[in-house]
XYZ file of C-alpha atoms in Angstrom:
631
model
C 4.877 11.511 -12.663
C 5.523 13.136 -9.533
C 4.030 10.687 -7.304
C 2.960 6.917 -7.875
C -0.186 5.703 -6.352
C 0.379 2.270 -4.370
C -1.294 -0.588 -5.890
C -1.246 -3.179 -2.902
C -1.018 -6.575 -4.589
C -3.500 -9.080 -3.211
C -1.120 -11.819 -4.022
C -0.466 -15.626 -3.250
C 3.318 -15.137 -4.181
C 2.719 -16.927 -7.517
C 0.885 -13.469 -8.302
C -2.399 -15.410 -8.258
C -5.115 -16.056 -5.546
C -7.860 -17.930 -6.788
C -7.426 -17.440 -10.500
C -10.392 -18.469 -12.470
C -9.845 -22.218 -13.320
C -10.225 -23.263 -16.960
C -12.291 -26.560 -17.081
C -9.869 -29.272 -18.426
C -11.202 -31.440 -21.419
C -11.719 -35.022 -20.299
C -10.584 -37.533 -22.865
C -9.122 -41.075 -22.385
C -5.268 -41.382 -21.757
C -2.765 -38.511 -21.139
C -2.954 -35.357 -22.875
C -0.381 -34.430 -25.252
C 2.383 -32.124 -24.035
C 3.411 -30.646 -27.286
C 2.979 -26.938 -26.953
C 1.492 -24.596 -29.189
C 3.644 -22.418 -31.706
C 3.874 -18.729 -30.178
C 2.295 -16.668 -32.814
C 3.746 -13.181 -33.720
C 2.232 -10.093 -31.860
C -0.779 -8.875 -32.978
C -1.273 -5.134 -33.966
C -2.473 -3.033 -30.896
C -5.782 -1.644 -31.332
C -5.454 2.058 -31.080
C -8.206 3.708 -29.100
C -6.660 7.234 -28.803
C -3.563 9.161 -30.310
C -1.389 11.543 -28.412
C -0.931 14.189 -31.166
C 1.178 16.360 -28.614
C 2.054 16.617 -25.155
C 4.233 19.652 -23.923
C 5.381 20.188 -20.152
C 7.498 23.286 -19.648
C 9.017 24.163 -16.387
C 9.902 27.631 -15.593
C 12.426 27.354 -12.326
C 13.333 30.086 -9.917
C 16.313 30.506 -7.905
C 14.858 28.694 -4.938
C 13.703 25.475 -6.958
C 10.152 26.815 -6.861
C 8.799 26.798 -10.270
C 5.768 27.053 -12.835
C 4.679 24.052 -14.868
C 2.681 24.688 -18.002
C 1.242 21.267 -19.414
C -0.555 21.137 -22.631
C -1.851 17.752 -24.075
C -3.628 17.234 -27.398
C -5.440 14.007 -28.220
C -7.468 12.336 -31.019
C -10.134 9.886 -30.279
C -10.166 7.301 -32.653
C -12.890 4.750 -31.281
C -15.740 4.837 -28.561
C -13.578 3.097 -26.195
C -11.171 6.153 -26.728
C -13.891 8.421 -25.714
C -14.550 6.446 -22.887
C -10.830 6.256 -21.655
C -10.348 10.181 -22.398
C -13.554 11.969 -21.957
C -12.125 13.470 -18.891
C -8.527 15.393 -18.021
C -7.613 15.554 -14.411
C -4.938 17.578 -12.415
C -4.247 17.433 -8.766
C -2.332 19.809 -6.560
C -1.718 20.710 -3.027
C -3.207 24.273 -1.878
C -0.530 24.439 0.789
C 2.170 24.603 -1.637
C 0.662 24.765 -5.041
C -1.728 26.692 -7.145
C -3.494 25.341 -10.321
C -5.099 27.081 -13.238
C -6.885 25.812 -16.342
C -5.473 27.882 -18.905
C -7.702 26.586 -21.872
C -9.618 23.379 -22.847
C -11.569 22.585 -25.945
C -12.789 19.990 -28.417
C -12.145 20.104 -32.147
C -14.874 18.081 -34.055
C -14.095 16.128 -37.074
C -15.722 18.719 -39.348
C -13.573 21.412 -37.575
C -16.069 22.940 -35.196
C -14.488 24.211 -32.302
C -16.408 23.467 -28.830
C -14.924 25.422 -25.894
C -15.074 23.572 -22.548
C -17.320 25.888 -20.238
C -17.456 26.560 -16.575
C -20.325 24.109 -16.319
C -17.798 21.263 -17.599
C -15.059 22.186 -15.082
C -15.148 20.648 -11.380
C -12.622 21.196 -8.444
C -13.373 18.883 -5.641
C -11.131 16.992 -2.919
C -8.920 14.571 -4.453
C -9.381 10.763 -3.898
C -6.487 11.062 -1.771
C -8.027 13.739 0.417
C -10.975 11.553 0.612
C -9.537 8.486 1.721
C -7.077 10.556 4.119
C -8.776 13.380 5.743
C -6.485 15.431 7.850
C -3.418 13.413 5.986
C -3.958 15.170 2.629
C -5.671 18.051 1.578
C -4.955 17.766 -2.229
C -7.727 18.932 -4.683
C -8.158 17.769 -8.101
C -9.565 19.764 -11.078
C -11.474 17.696 -13.737
C -12.355 18.779 -17.251
C -15.501 16.844 -18.941
C -15.047 17.381 -22.656
C -18.638 17.785 -24.235
C -20.043 16.453 -27.699
C -17.234 14.024 -27.906
C -17.514 11.662 -31.061
C -15.194 9.368 -32.873
C -12.668 11.529 -34.364
C -12.953 14.466 -31.886
C -9.589 16.000 -30.723
C -9.312 17.219 -27.117
C -6.969 19.972 -26.073
C -6.235 21.110 -22.269
C -3.646 23.393 -20.879
C -3.051 23.658 -17.286
C -0.676 26.076 -15.052
C 0.616 24.617 -11.885
C 2.913 26.910 -9.631
C 5.217 25.439 -6.945
C 4.971 28.055 -4.272
C 7.226 26.245 -1.923
C 10.459 24.226 -2.780
C 9.633 20.409 -2.725
C 11.857 17.877 -1.022
C 13.589 17.663 -4.427
C 13.466 19.090 -7.823
C 13.130 16.015 -9.758
C 10.893 13.778 -11.871
C 10.701 10.653 -14.083
C 9.134 11.306 -17.759
C 8.232 8.175 -19.764
C 5.865 8.432 -23.153
C 2.443 7.151 -23.489
C 2.321 3.561 -23.305
C -1.219 2.393 -24.385
C -1.639 5.023 -26.953
C 0.567 6.166 -29.968
C 2.301 9.245 -29.493
C 3.328 11.735 -32.264
C 5.436 13.967 -30.085
C 5.910 14.315 -26.538
C 8.307 17.443 -25.096
C 9.687 18.127 -21.755
C 11.479 21.556 -21.469
C 13.168 22.892 -18.123
C 14.407 26.628 -18.188
C 16.223 27.012 -15.022
C 18.884 29.623 -13.732
C 22.520 28.762 -14.706
C 23.400 28.967 -10.960
C 21.451 26.110 -10.053
C 22.584 22.649 -10.322
C 20.416 20.304 -12.287
C 21.347 16.887 -13.973
C 19.486 14.804 -16.634
C 19.968 11.303 -17.980
C 17.820 9.379 -20.455
C 17.275 5.817 -21.630
C 15.690 4.879 -25.085
C 14.338 6.986 -27.684
C 14.275 10.622 -26.191
C 16.712 13.263 -27.660
C 17.743 15.880 -25.322
C 19.276 19.149 -26.021
C 21.040 21.326 -23.274
C 21.856 24.759 -24.106
C 22.587 28.099 -22.566
C 20.436 31.427 -23.278
C 21.774 34.347 -21.453
C 21.609 33.634 -17.605
C 19.324 30.528 -18.045
C 20.022 26.883 -19.166
C 17.229 25.246 -21.387
C 17.086 21.449 -21.327
C 14.522 19.886 -23.900
C 13.651 16.317 -24.323
C 11.605 15.200 -27.062
C 10.281 11.792 -28.008
C 8.493 11.154 -31.145
C 6.342 8.879 -33.354
C 6.073 6.138 -30.440
C 3.753 3.257 -31.335
C 1.088 2.157 -29.021
C 2.144 -0.777 -26.660
C -0.126 -3.726 -25.482
C -0.081 -4.273 -21.629
C 0.826 -7.985 -20.711
C -0.645 -9.736 -17.936
C 1.419 -9.518 -14.743
C 3.842 -7.278 -16.419
C 6.383 -4.877 -14.707
C 5.671 -1.197 -14.516
C 6.342 0.447 -17.969
C 9.013 2.894 -16.380
C 11.203 -0.600 -16.145
C 11.019 -1.239 -19.669
C 10.318 2.011 -21.561
C 12.117 5.090 -22.653
C 12.752 7.381 -19.818
C 13.885 10.886 -19.080
C 14.870 11.665 -15.821
C 16.093 14.999 -14.176
C 17.226 15.910 -10.762
C 18.871 18.604 -8.365
C 20.279 15.717 -6.192
C 23.830 14.651 -6.175
C 22.977 11.158 -4.755
C 20.507 8.772 -3.362
C 22.253 9.380 -0.170
C 21.575 13.061 -0.100
C 17.711 12.199 -0.489
C 17.978 9.914 2.585
C 19.717 12.694 4.589
C 16.951 15.190 3.387
C 14.266 12.671 4.967
C 16.187 12.206 8.014
C 16.620 16.172 8.593
C 12.774 16.469 8.269
C 12.084 13.288 10.335
C 14.223 12.334 13.147
C 13.249 14.944 15.568
C 9.664 13.506 15.171
C 10.404 10.236 17.096
C 9.893 11.672 20.624
C 9.878 9.298 23.644
C 6.937 10.685 25.469
C 5.549 9.211 28.822
C 2.743 8.020 26.965
C 5.017 6.251 24.377
C 7.066 4.739 27.241
C 4.054 3.336 29.126
C 2.817 2.117 25.764
C 6.002 0.443 24.899
C 6.205 -1.342 28.332
C 2.697 -2.641 28.281
C 3.132 -4.142 24.613
C 6.811 -5.858 25.413
C 6.258 -6.786 28.979
C 9.604 -8.718 30.117
C 10.467 -9.227 26.548
C 13.582 -7.569 25.202
C 15.655 -7.491 21.796
C 14.166 -9.217 18.926
C 11.045 -10.530 20.801
C 10.143 -6.904 22.052
C 10.724 -5.784 18.424
C 8.206 -8.329 16.947
C 5.667 -7.451 19.539
C 5.770 -4.067 18.829
C 5.678 -4.689 15.015
C 2.593 -6.932 15.796
C 0.817 -4.044 17.856
C 1.275 -1.397 15.416
C 0.423 -3.588 12.368
C -2.977 -4.465 14.004
C -4.073 -1.457 16.076
C -3.469 1.334 13.589
C -5.856 1.800 10.795
C -4.337 2.548 7.376
C -5.285 5.832 5.559
C -3.656 7.451 2.579
C -1.626 5.308 -0.058
C 0.722 8.213 -1.262
C 4.146 9.841 -0.685
C 3.009 12.985 -2.566
C 3.515 16.760 -2.287
C 0.074 17.043 -0.438
C 0.813 13.986 1.749
C 4.364 14.971 2.398
C 7.275 12.661 3.384
C 7.135 14.078 7.098
C 5.029 11.910 9.640
C 2.500 13.017 12.244
C 3.623 12.950 15.857
C 3.164 9.472 17.798
C 0.728 11.569 19.975
C -1.437 12.407 17.084
C -1.149 8.755 15.423
C -2.335 7.318 18.830
C -5.033 9.743 19.486
C -6.770 9.300 15.949
C -5.813 5.513 15.714
C -4.761 5.871 12.100
C -2.042 6.952 9.805
C -0.285 6.253 6.491
C 2.584 4.425 5.648
C 4.958 7.271 7.177
C 3.082 7.325 10.542
C 3.292 3.493 10.885
C 7.163 3.506 10.582
C 7.389 6.675 12.804
C 5.008 5.006 15.629
C 6.812 1.844 15.352
C 10.445 3.639 15.455
C 9.231 5.744 18.698
C 7.933 2.688 20.372
C 11.356 0.674 19.669
C 13.495 3.776 20.713
C 11.543 3.674 24.056
C 13.155 0.198 24.425
C 16.503 1.028 23.429
C 16.099 -0.622 19.886
C 17.328 1.068 16.733
C 15.424 1.493 13.591
C 15.635 3.414 10.243
C 12.826 4.751 7.855
C 13.159 3.286 4.327
C 11.970 4.682 1.141
C 11.118 1.940 -1.301
C 8.478 1.349 -4.156
C 5.627 -0.813 -3.391
C 4.595 -2.027 -6.563
C 5.744 -3.383 -10.126
C 9.003 -0.892 -10.550
C 12.044 -3.218 -10.205
C 14.685 -1.049 -11.826
C 16.257 1.950 -10.459
C 16.264 5.008 -12.448
C 19.281 6.598 -13.842
C 19.307 9.663 -11.299
C 18.378 10.013 -7.807
C 14.504 11.137 -7.318
C 11.920 10.883 -4.931
C 9.741 10.059 -7.706
C 11.451 6.408 -7.485
C 9.556 5.673 -4.539
C 5.710 5.550 -3.065
C 6.166 3.956 0.130
C 7.777 3.890 3.560
C 9.013 0.691 5.642
C 11.258 0.140 8.513
C 14.727 -1.442 8.955
C 16.125 -3.043 11.914
C 20.007 -2.623 11.755
C 20.931 -4.775 14.655
C 18.837 -7.706 13.080
C 19.388 -6.941 9.542
C 15.360 -7.298 8.975
C 13.105 -4.888 6.697
C 9.566 -5.145 8.004
C 6.447 -3.429 6.468
C 4.113 -2.413 9.440
C 1.568 -0.825 7.019
C 0.387 -4.316 5.900
C -1.617 -5.616 8.818
C -1.642 -9.120 7.557
C 2.166 -9.361 7.188
C 3.939 -11.288 10.054
C 7.223 -9.362 11.141
C 9.776 -9.520 8.539
C 7.833 -10.713 5.807
C 7.734 -8.624 2.553
C 5.693 -9.486 -0.319
C 6.996 -9.825 -3.924
C 6.511 -6.227 -4.551
C 8.954 -5.399 -1.866
C 11.496 -7.793 -2.744
C 14.881 -7.322 -4.126
C 14.050 -3.438 -4.341
C 16.443 -0.748 -4.141
C 15.677 1.375 -1.276
C 16.953 4.755 0.514
C 17.413 4.790 4.134
C 16.661 8.079 6.174
C 19.847 8.328 8.241
C 22.089 11.205 9.129
C 24.429 10.357 6.326
C 21.837 8.573 4.086
C 22.207 5.103 3.030
C 21.045 3.074 0.261
C 20.657 -0.876 0.077
C 18.266 -3.576 -1.478
C 15.609 -5.376 0.312
C 16.139 -9.450 0.463
C 15.644 -11.667 -2.534
C 12.733 -14.300 -2.338
C 14.003 -17.764 -1.657
C 11.554 -20.138 -3.175
C 11.774 -22.679 -0.535
C 10.905 -20.180 2.233
C 7.382 -19.276 0.387
C 5.561 -22.444 0.329
C 1.885 -23.495 -0.401
C 1.242 -27.259 0.697
C -2.165 -29.039 0.074
C -3.046 -32.350 1.298
C -6.276 -33.779 0.127
C -8.448 -36.952 0.636
C -11.184 -37.639 -2.168
C -13.842 -40.183 -2.242
C -15.536 -41.018 -5.473
C -19.072 -42.681 -4.877
C -20.698 -45.259 -6.918
C -23.428 -42.309 -7.525
C -20.806 -40.163 -9.326
C -20.324 -37.630 -6.346
C -17.255 -36.830 -4.687
C -16.815 -36.158 -1.064
C -13.564 -34.459 -0.154
C -11.605 -32.903 2.661
C -8.342 -31.056 2.664
C -6.095 -29.326 4.601
C -4.056 -26.039 3.187
C -0.777 -24.559 4.951
C 0.787 -21.266 3.854
C 4.496 -20.357 4.357
C 6.489 -17.150 4.047
C 5.099 -14.909 1.587
C 1.706 -16.974 1.090
C 0.733 -15.919 4.446
C 0.024 -12.371 4.143
C -2.481 -12.474 0.943
C -4.165 -15.782 2.358
C -4.883 -13.973 5.536
C -6.420 -11.067 3.699
C -8.253 -13.369 1.354
C -9.861 -15.659 4.058
C -10.722 -12.595 6.080
C -12.332 -10.992 3.141
C -15.708 -12.821 3.335
C -17.637 -15.404 5.533
C -16.062 -19.164 5.205
C -19.363 -20.439 3.414
C -19.022 -17.825 0.795
C -15.166 -18.512 0.224
C -15.590 -22.241 0.209
C -18.485 -21.803 -2.574
C -16.463 -19.524 -4.608
C -13.431 -21.529 -4.585
C -15.602 -24.785 -5.457
C -17.439 -22.837 -8.079
C -14.017 -22.124 -10.038
C -13.378 -26.120 -10.306
C -14.266 -28.478 -12.975
C -16.358 -30.614 -10.107
C -17.982 -27.732 -8.537
C -20.123 -28.583 -5.246
C -20.354 -26.887 -1.958
C -18.567 -27.180 1.494
C -17.542 -25.795 4.641
C -14.125 -23.941 5.676
C -12.229 -23.367 8.841
C -9.044 -21.208 9.176
C -6.487 -21.019 11.933
C -6.633 -17.526 13.921
C -5.944 -15.033 11.118
C -5.158 -12.385 13.473
C -2.075 -14.288 14.882
C 0.765 -12.981 12.804
C 3.209 -15.470 14.191
C 1.264 -18.554 13.191
C 1.276 -19.767 9.537
C -2.010 -19.888 8.043
C -3.908 -23.333 8.053
C -7.011 -23.884 6.304
C -9.110 -27.116 6.524
C -12.177 -27.741 4.001
C -14.854 -30.325 3.422
C -17.022 -30.554 0.464
C -19.527 -32.320 -1.738
C -19.582 -32.332 -5.347
C -22.491 -34.086 -6.952
C -22.283 -35.743 -10.264
C -18.484 -34.971 -10.626
C -18.021 -38.151 -12.647
C -20.076 -40.086 -15.006
C -20.398 -43.655 -13.752
C -20.248 -46.304 -16.502
C -18.521 -49.417 -17.231
C -15.239 -47.039 -17.680
C -14.734 -44.018 -15.792
C -12.759 -40.966 -16.921
C -11.453 -38.389 -14.660
C -8.938 -35.885 -14.006
C -7.687 -35.131 -10.496
C -10.356 -33.108 -8.699
C -9.185 -29.737 -7.409
C -11.462 -29.384 -4.199
C -10.877 -26.539 -1.732
C -7.638 -25.198 -2.957
C -6.768 -21.222 -3.520
C -3.965 -22.244 -6.083
C -4.771 -24.969 -8.610
C -2.484 -26.270 -11.335
C -4.978 -24.979 -13.928
C -5.332 -21.678 -12.489
C -1.636 -21.107 -13.503
C -2.929 -20.630 -17.177
C -3.255 -16.923 -16.219
C 0.468 -16.757 -16.801
C 0.240 -17.953 -20.316
C 0.617 -15.369 -23.102
C 0.036 -17.010 -26.309
C 1.864 -13.996 -28.409
C 5.280 -13.416 -27.996
C 5.906 -12.007 -24.825
C 7.739 -8.562 -24.721
C 8.098 -7.711 -21.072
C 9.149 -9.195 -17.784
C 6.524 -11.284 -15.980
C 6.287 -10.637 -12.253
C 5.738 -14.483 -10.604
C 7.026 -14.373 -7.013
C 9.571 -17.249 -6.238
C 7.872 -20.100 -4.320
C 7.084 -23.684 -4.123
C 3.626 -25.258 -4.299
C 2.969 -28.829 -3.409
C -0.405 -30.794 -3.956
C -1.185 -34.381 -2.670
C -4.259 -36.296 -3.271
C -5.515 -39.338 -2.141
C -8.260 -40.634 -4.379
C -10.325 -43.445 -2.948
C -11.988 -45.496 -5.628
C -15.919 -46.621 -5.906
C -16.395 -49.988 -5.245
C -16.288 -52.526 -7.920
C -13.645 -50.678 -10.086
C -10.140 -51.152 -10.710
C -7.325 -48.848 -12.455
C -6.911 -49.420 -16.057
C -4.884 -46.460 -16.919
C -2.774 -43.924 -14.934
C -0.924 -41.002 -16.407
C 3.085 -41.187 -16.495
C 5.131 -39.905 -13.635
C 7.031 -36.568 -14.479
C 10.071 -34.813 -13.558
C 11.101 -31.609 -15.419
C 13.643 -28.734 -14.553
C 14.898 -25.862 -16.497
C 16.251 -22.396 -15.774
C 12.742 -21.476 -14.716
C 12.204 -23.902 -12.018
C 11.149 -27.568 -11.339
C 7.899 -29.561 -11.627
C 7.789 -33.171 -10.290
C 4.539 -35.695 -10.288
C 4.115 -39.182 -9.311
C 1.015 -41.295 -9.442
C 0.754 -44.386 -7.121
C -1.450 -47.185 -6.650
C -2.394 -48.199 -3.248
C -5.136 -50.472 -2.084
C -8.312 -49.216 -3.332
C -6.963 -45.632 -3.963
C -4.686 -43.674 -6.312
C -2.136 -41.083 -4.681
C -1.028 -38.252 -7.009
C 1.797 -35.926 -5.739
C 2.611 -32.883 -7.445
C 5.286 -30.237 -6.617
C 6.090 -26.880 -8.647
C 8.824 -24.313 -7.872
C 9.381 -20.892 -9.171
C 13.075 -19.847 -8.591
C 12.521 -16.023 -9.373
C 10.123 -13.238 -8.521
C 10.607 -11.779 -12.102
C 11.313 -13.382 -15.399
C 12.537 -11.620 -18.450
C 10.751 -11.715 -21.805
C 13.863 -13.943 -22.918
C 13.323 -16.194 -19.921
C 9.692 -16.532 -20.768
C 9.819 -19.469 -23.101
C 11.463 -21.499 -20.202
C 8.816 -20.312 -17.789
C 6.029 -21.227 -20.355
C 7.386 -24.853 -20.977
C 7.413 -25.209 -16.899
C 3.961 -23.997 -16.619
C 2.636 -26.195 -19.353
C 4.316 -29.234 -17.327
C 1.829 -28.821 -14.715
C -1.107 -27.673 -16.791
C -0.972 -30.594 -19.214
C -0.373 -32.936 -15.983
C -3.324 -31.794 -14.193
C -5.830 -32.340 -17.175
C -4.291 -35.713 -17.622
C -6.928 -38.703 -17.223
C -7.301 -41.489 -15.124
C -9.305 -44.390 -16.340
C -11.132 -46.847 -14.120
C -12.880 -49.999 -15.425
C -15.662 -52.172 -13.502
C -14.850 -55.625 -12.889
């Protein structure tokens, strides 16, 4: 698990951007708020079983090593065959070599089918294809032949680390989706070398001296298959863990990165001219903001890993400017160099941009997969790699994260926690119900804080007419419309979206009209929050994103009708957050105001019942029915 791939979350903070909306059932009166009883967890369907996994390190005196990895699987279903038909191993030719020692299939009848050369492929890895010039990693793929339900696959690799890496460390966790009979990690290391280990959970570890070598063996056995849950944290946060490291502290990692990094930030005449051009007569925080905006919007992003191949050392600013692209390290280095040209201090920062929120028990580079920048004079973290994020804006995957700063002495810190009222989604809508049952609507949506970044990305992803029709297609009323946005390239301006739409046959016109509040052009709808609901007992933390959503609807009534029923007003709060709704009657219209607040980025499994209660308040309210009567 030496390197984590970045999964950039396309979020509107609430972990949702246009979730598929469930059509509410329209019946007279207000929908009951009695919640379903949570059933017990269902048994996990096992598609494959990890019969044996072994990872043996033979470490040399300079921390180079040979790693022998063997894996035996039994494929229990057709889906298991789909999931495990291939075995892959990546390596960096500059610092590593890879040998496929053996691969075969044992059929249910005992027949052994050897994997031949025609079933073995070595190609540039996806990382190398995505980032030419930034990574030359290769991937060897084994395709197992003649698989059937009950087949057992075996593959054995030999990976040789020819040059010492940034550290000798790793994080081991057991198989999560598949049951595991036995998994073993063994490290044979000279007694003269330092190496620490710690474990969490079910690993059983032995640490022995044999002659001039120290043998550390970590075993975990008889692990059941686990079912992933929607929007859960990374399994590393909740599963058993075995960590080993030759680092004495997290600060040591920061010092190592600084040592390999700091002399790259060279202010050349080209950099000085560019910095002056970007900032003009601005200084301090305003100059910093302008430099951030320029880097974020003028450098194209390639590569998504901090790995052995991609390395931890950025390219020079000259090379980055010449190419016009870079990876996360290059974004940070270029911004750091431009800031340095203006006399502004900055620090590279290692962080996990993903669903890992817990810090593992020992310092290891495997904790991190991304680089951002810190401005110590302003106490601001910024992520220039995200070209839709405004200066200092971090998404939920970067909030309240443990970080290591690359300074001469090395520093550790945490990124800021989310504050709900700083991350806001606000929609106002006017809806006219015509006497033919159609709806004409217009709305304005504003995004604040962490809602801005994914909304920019979303609205820039397609033509406005395509997006508005997609949004309306996900609503009960449907329809078509038009959409216009504020300047999505202006990172200083909060995103504003205005929409107009027509929904034919949206309500049934009769002596009495029954309808729920139409959703219209809205990227977050109350019913879309059903995506958070887990009907079985929740086992793992839920990533949500602290924030506040408000929806205001002015519903203009058809002529000749009066209001005979409105849902009750609601006000609810618990440890998870708060929900309020108010229904007001005006002259020929109904005003509906809803407000929902999630207080935390991540809710534990123990906190989930309170979160579920909160979610159901707005879901039940959104499908509540208003009744009009002809007079």
